[in-house]
């Protein structure tokens, strides 16, 4: 039986997911499997979903603008999807669509960090998240606090948006909301700094969200922006002697998690990080 997978959203023509999942299908030895793009504008969700039903799709990813509205069309949700009010992976379980899982990439992000820095996340670890957006920071915050770390603080331009994330962490890990200015002053407290804003993304590659003058050398600076691969803040982290973690690794491990939900197979994808980097660099 051919595995049928796909992505719904708009715009998605530049998505790297077909490339990533074609690699996974090969790795899993599922010859003839497919991962197709199902593009539709915001009003076309019912039509897009009808296509998926007709194609008897085994599973699909969901991106903007459907992450929230797709909830109304699913048969079941996992607890993360219910709490976060968004879905990015749907599994066809004997004809019923179940949504949730790696919502907004948080768990994929944590997998990518552990792959590169296996002992970084523990009860003594202090994390600073820069940004509080619904697209990525929310899922990353939730996945990190569930690791029961020493603290996970959030700095954001709009403090109220950061405060909205705090209820997700209250049962797990202490957190505080900071201005970027305070975060810059206190930088030496943190073992991991996760940059989740769009600042530094192409074409504005010279922008950097905070200055790293107070950073420690053993701190890991992680930027989820992956275009460019080497963002300004990562360059600066290197200049300060800190360790770095690239955004495309999150993309890959988010895919690994979805593929696992669809097929039950947890693939070793570590060797694909460099291949994905080459692809992004256009090599
Ligand atoms: P989003 O929900 O729109 O969040 C944007 C965040 O950036 C907010 O915290 C916003 O602050 C902040 N921000 C934007 N412009 C700013 C500026 N000029 N100064 C200060 N703060 C600013 O976006 P998103 O969907 O989370 O995506 C953010 C980035 O993550 C994008 O570059 C995206 O490509 C990348 N991403 C990567 C992956 C991956 O797999 N590696 C996955 C998802 C997203 P306010 O709250 O104050 O507006």
Coordinates of C-alpha atoms in Angstrom, one line a residue, residues 2-283:
X2 CA 1.3 3.4 -0.9
X3 CA 1.8 5.9 2.0
X4 CA 0.0 9.1 1.1
X5 CA 1.0 12.2 3.0
X6 CA 0.7 15.9 2.4
X7 CA 0.7 19.5 3.5
X8 CA -2.2 22.0 3.5
X9 CA -1.9 25.7 3.7
X10 CA -1.1 28.9 1.8
X11 CA 1.4 29.9 0.5
X12 CA 3.3 26.5 0.5
X13 CA 4.9 26.2 -2.9
X14 CA 8.4 26.9 -1.3
X15 CA 7.9 24.4 1.5
X16 CA 10.8 22.1 2.3
X17 CA 8.5 19.4 3.7
X18 CA 8.2 17.5 0.4
X19 CA 12.0 17.3 0.2
X20 CA 12.3 16.2 3.9
X21 CA 9.5 13.6 3.7
X22 CA 10.8 12.1 0.4
X23 CA 14.0 11.5 2.3
X24 CA 12.2 9.9 5.2
X25 CA 10.1 7.7 2.9
X26 CA 13.3 6.5 1.3
X27 CA 15.0 5.9 4.7
X28 CA 11.9 4.0 5.9
X29 CA 12.1 1.8 2.7
X30 CA 8.5 2.8 1.8
X31 CA 9.0 2.8 -2.0
X32 CA 6.3 4.7 -3.8
X33 CA 5.2 6.8 -0.8
X34 CA 4.2 10.4 -1.5
X35 CA 4.1 13.8 0.2
X36 CA 2.1 16.3 -1.8
X37 CA 1.2 20.0 -1.5
X38 CA -2.5 20.8 -1.2
X39 CA -2.6 24.6 -1.6
X40 CA -5.8 26.6 -0.9
X41 CA -6.7 30.1 0.1
X42 CA -8.3 30.8 3.5
X43 CA -11.8 30.1 2.2
X44 CA -11.0 26.9 0.4
X45 CA -10.3 24.7 3.5
X46 CA -13.5 22.5 3.0
X47 CA -12.5 21.9 -0.7
X48 CA -8.9 21.0 0.3
X49 CA -10.1 18.6 3.0
X50 CA -12.5 16.9 0.5
X51 CA -9.6 16.3 -1.8
X52 CA -7.6 14.7 1.1
X53 CA -10.6 12.5 2.0
X54 CA -11.1 11.4 -1.6
X55 CA -7.3 10.6 -1.9
X56 CA -7.6 8.5 1.3
X57 CA -4.6 10.4 2.8
X58 CA -2.8 8.7 5.6
X59 CA -1.7 11.9 7.3
X60 CA -1.0 15.5 6.7
X61 CA 0.7 18.6 8.1
X62 CA -1.2 21.9 8.5
X63 CA 0.3 25.4 8.2
X64 CA -0.9 29.0 7.9
X65 CA -3.8 29.9 7.5
X66 CA -5.4 26.6 8.6
X67 CA -3.7 25.8 11.9
X68 CA -6.6 27.0 14.0
X69 CA -9.6 26.6 11.7
X70 CA -8.8 23.0 10.9
X71 CA -9.8 22.0 14.4
X72 CA -13.5 22.2 13.5
X73 CA -13.0 19.5 10.9
X74 CA -11.2 16.9 12.9
X75 CA -12.7 13.8 14.7
X76 CA -10.3 13.9 17.7
X77 CA -7.7 16.2 19.2
X78 CA -4.8 15.4 21.5
X79 CA -4.4 17.4 24.7
X80 CA -1.7 19.7 23.3
X81 CA -4.0 20.7 20.4
X82 CA -6.8 21.3 22.8
X83 CA -4.6 23.5 25.1
X84 CA -2.9 25.4 22.3
X85 CA -5.9 25.7 20.0
X86 CA -3.9 24.7 17.0
X87 CA -2.8 21.7 15.0
X88 CA 0.0 21.0 12.7
X89 CA -0.1 17.2 12.2
X90 CA -3.2 15.1 11.4
X91 CA -3.2 11.3 11.4
X92 CA -5.8 9.2 9.6
X93 CA -6.7 6.5 12.2
X94 CA -9.0 4.0 10.4
X95 CA -10.9 6.7 8.7
X96 CA -11.0 9.1 11.6
X97 CA -8.8 12.2 11.6
X98 CA -6.8 12.9 14.8
X99 CA -5.0 16.2 15.2
X100 CA -2.4 17.7 17.4
X101 CA 0.9 16.1 18.3
X102 CA 3.9 18.3 17.4
X103 CA 1.7 21.4 17.4
X104 CA 3.9 24.4 16.5
X105 CA 7.1 22.5 16.5
X106 CA 8.0 22.7 20.2
X107 CA 8.7 19.0 20.6
X108 CA 10.6 18.9 17.4
X109 CA 12.6 21.8 18.6
X110 CA 13.5 20.1 21.9
X111 CA 14.5 16.9 20.0
X112 CA 16.8 19.0 17.8
X113 CA 18.5 20.6 20.8
X114 CA 18.9 17.2 22.6
X115 CA 20.4 15.7 19.4
X116 CA 23.1 18.4 19.3
X117 CA 23.5 19.0 23.1
X118 CA 22.4 15.8 24.8
X119 CA 23.0 17.0 28.4
X120 CA 21.9 20.6 28.1
X121 CA 18.3 20.3 29.4
X122 CA 18.1 19.4 33.0
X123 CA 16.9 20.7 36.4
X124 CA 19.8 23.2 36.6
X125 CA 19.2 24.7 33.2
X126 CA 18.1 28.3 32.7
X127 CA 16.6 29.2 29.3
X128 CA 15.7 32.6 27.8
X129 CA 13.2 32.6 24.9
X130 CA 13.3 35.8 22.8
X131 CA 9.9 36.3 21.3
X132 CA 6.4 35.2 22.2
X133 CA 4.7 34.6 18.8
X134 CA 1.9 32.1 18.3
X135 CA 3.7 30.5 15.4
X136 CA 6.8 29.1 17.2
X137 CA 7.6 30.5 20.6
X138 CA 4.4 29.2 22.2
X139 CA 5.1 25.6 21.2
X140 CA 8.7 25.9 22.1
X141 CA 7.9 27.4 25.5
X142 CA 5.4 24.7 26.3
X143 CA 7.8 21.9 25.3
X144 CA 10.7 23.4 27.3
X145 CA 8.8 24.0 30.5
X146 CA 7.6 20.4 30.4
X147 CA 11.2 19.3 30.8
X148 CA 11.0 20.8 34.3
X149 CA 14.1 23.0 34.0
X150 CA 15.4 25.6 36.5
X151 CA 13.6 28.4 34.7
X152 CA 12.4 29.4 31.2
X153 CA 12.1 33.2 30.9
X154 CA 10.5 35.0 28.0
X155 CA 11.6 38.4 26.6
X156 CA 9.4 40.1 24.0
X157 CA 8.8 43.5 22.5
X158 CA 5.1 43.3 23.5
X159 CA 5.2 42.2 27.2
X160 CA 1.5 41.3 27.3
X161 CA 1.9 38.7 24.6
X162 CA 4.7 37.1 26.6
X163 CA 2.5 37.1 29.7
X164 CA -0.1 35.2 27.8
X165 CA 2.3 32.2 27.6
X166 CA 2.9 31.9 31.3
X167 CA -0.2 29.7 32.2
X168 CA 1.3 27.0 29.9
X169 CA 4.3 26.7 32.2
X170 CA 3.0 27.3 35.7
X171 CA 2.7 23.6 36.7
X172 CA 6.2 22.8 35.4
X173 CA 9.0 25.4 35.5
X174 CA 9.3 28.9 36.9
X175 CA 9.2 31.7 34.4
X176 CA 9.4 35.5 34.2
X177 CA 8.6 38.0 31.5
X178 CA 11.4 40.4 30.7
X179 CA 12.1 43.4 28.4
X180 CA 14.9 42.9 25.9
X181 CA 16.9 45.5 27.8
X182 CA 16.7 43.5 31.1
X183 CA 17.4 40.2 29.2
X184 CA 20.6 41.7 27.7
X185 CA 21.8 42.8 31.2
X186 CA 21.1 39.3 32.7
X187 CA 22.3 37.2 29.8
X188 CA 25.0 35.5 31.9
X189 CA 22.3 33.6 33.8
X190 CA 21.2 31.6 30.9
X191 CA 22.5 28.2 29.6
X192 CA 20.3 28.3 26.4
X193 CA 19.0 31.4 24.6
X194 CA 16.3 30.6 21.9
X195 CA 15.7 33.3 19.3
X196 CA 12.2 32.8 18.0
X197 CA 11.3 36.2 16.5
X198 CA 11.5 36.9 12.7
X199 CA 14.3 39.5 13.3
X200 CA 17.4 38.6 11.2
X201 CA 15.4 36.7 8.6
X202 CA 16.0 37.3 4.9
X203 CA 16.1 39.9 3.5
X204 CA 16.8 41.9 6.8
X205 CA 19.9 39.7 7.6
X206 CA 21.7 42.5 9.3
X207 CA 19.2 42.8 12.1
X208 CA 19.8 41.3 15.6
X209 CA 17.2 41.2 18.3
X210 CA 19.6 41.7 21.4
X211 CA 23.2 42.3 22.0
X212 CA 25.2 39.4 23.4
X213 CA 28.0 41.3 25.3
X214 CA 27.1 39.6 28.6
X215 CA 26.9 36.1 27.4
X216 CA 28.9 33.2 28.9
X217 CA 31.1 31.1 26.6
X218 CA 29.3 27.8 27.5
X219 CA 25.9 29.2 26.6
X220 CA 24.1 27.8 23.6
X221 CA 22.5 30.4 21.3
X222 CA 19.8 28.8 19.2
X223 CA 18.0 30.7 16.3
X224 CA 14.9 29.1 14.8
X225 CA 15.2 31.4 11.8
X226 CA 16.8 29.2 9.0
X227 CA 17.0 31.7 6.2
X228 CA 19.8 32.6 6.3
X229 CA 21.4 29.5 8.0
X230 CA 24.0 31.7 9.7
X231 CA 21.9 34.6 11.1
X232 CA 23.5 37.7 12.6
X233 CA 22.8 36.7 16.2
X234 CA 24.5 33.3 15.5
X235 CA 27.5 35.1 14.0
X236 CA 27.7 37.3 17.0
X237 CA 27.4 34.3 19.4
X238 CA 30.4 32.8 17.7
X239 CA 32.4 36.0 18.0
X240 CA 31.6 35.8 21.8
X241 CA 32.9 32.2 21.9
X242 CA 29.4 30.8 22.6
X243 CA 28.0 27.6 21.1
X244 CA 25.3 27.8 18.4
X245 CA 22.3 25.8 17.1
X246 CA 20.7 26.4 13.7
X247 CA 17.0 26.7 12.9
X248 CA 16.8 24.1 10.1
X249 CA 17.5 21.3 12.6
X250 CA 14.1 22.2 14.2
X251 CA 12.4 21.8 10.9
X252 CA 13.9 18.4 10.3
X253 CA 13.0 17.0 13.8
X254 CA 9.5 18.5 13.6
X255 CA 9.2 16.4 10.4
X256 CA 10.7 13.3 12.1
X257 CA 8.0 13.6 14.8
X258 CA 5.2 13.9 12.3
X259 CA 6.5 10.9 10.3
X260 CA 6.7 8.9 13.4
X261 CA 3.0 9.6 14.2
X262 CA 2.0 8.6 10.7
X263 CA 4.1 5.4 10.4
X264 CA 5.2 4.4 13.9
X265 CA 8.8 4.6 12.6
X266 CA 11.3 6.8 14.5
X267 CA 14.0 7.4 11.9
X268 CA 17.6 8.4 12.6
X269 CA 17.6 11.7 10.7
X270 CA 20.8 13.2 12.1
X271 CA 22.8 12.8 8.9
X272 CA 20.1 14.9 7.1
X273 CA 20.9 18.1 9.0
X274 CA 23.9 18.8 6.8
X275 CA 22.0 17.8 3.6
X276 CA 19.2 20.1 4.5
X277 CA 21.7 22.9 5.1
X278 CA 23.2 22.3 1.7
X279 CA 19.7 22.4 0.2
X280 CA 18.9 25.7 1.9
X281 CA 22.2 27.2 0.8
X282 CA 21.3 26.2 -2.8
X283 CA 24.2 23.7 -3.2

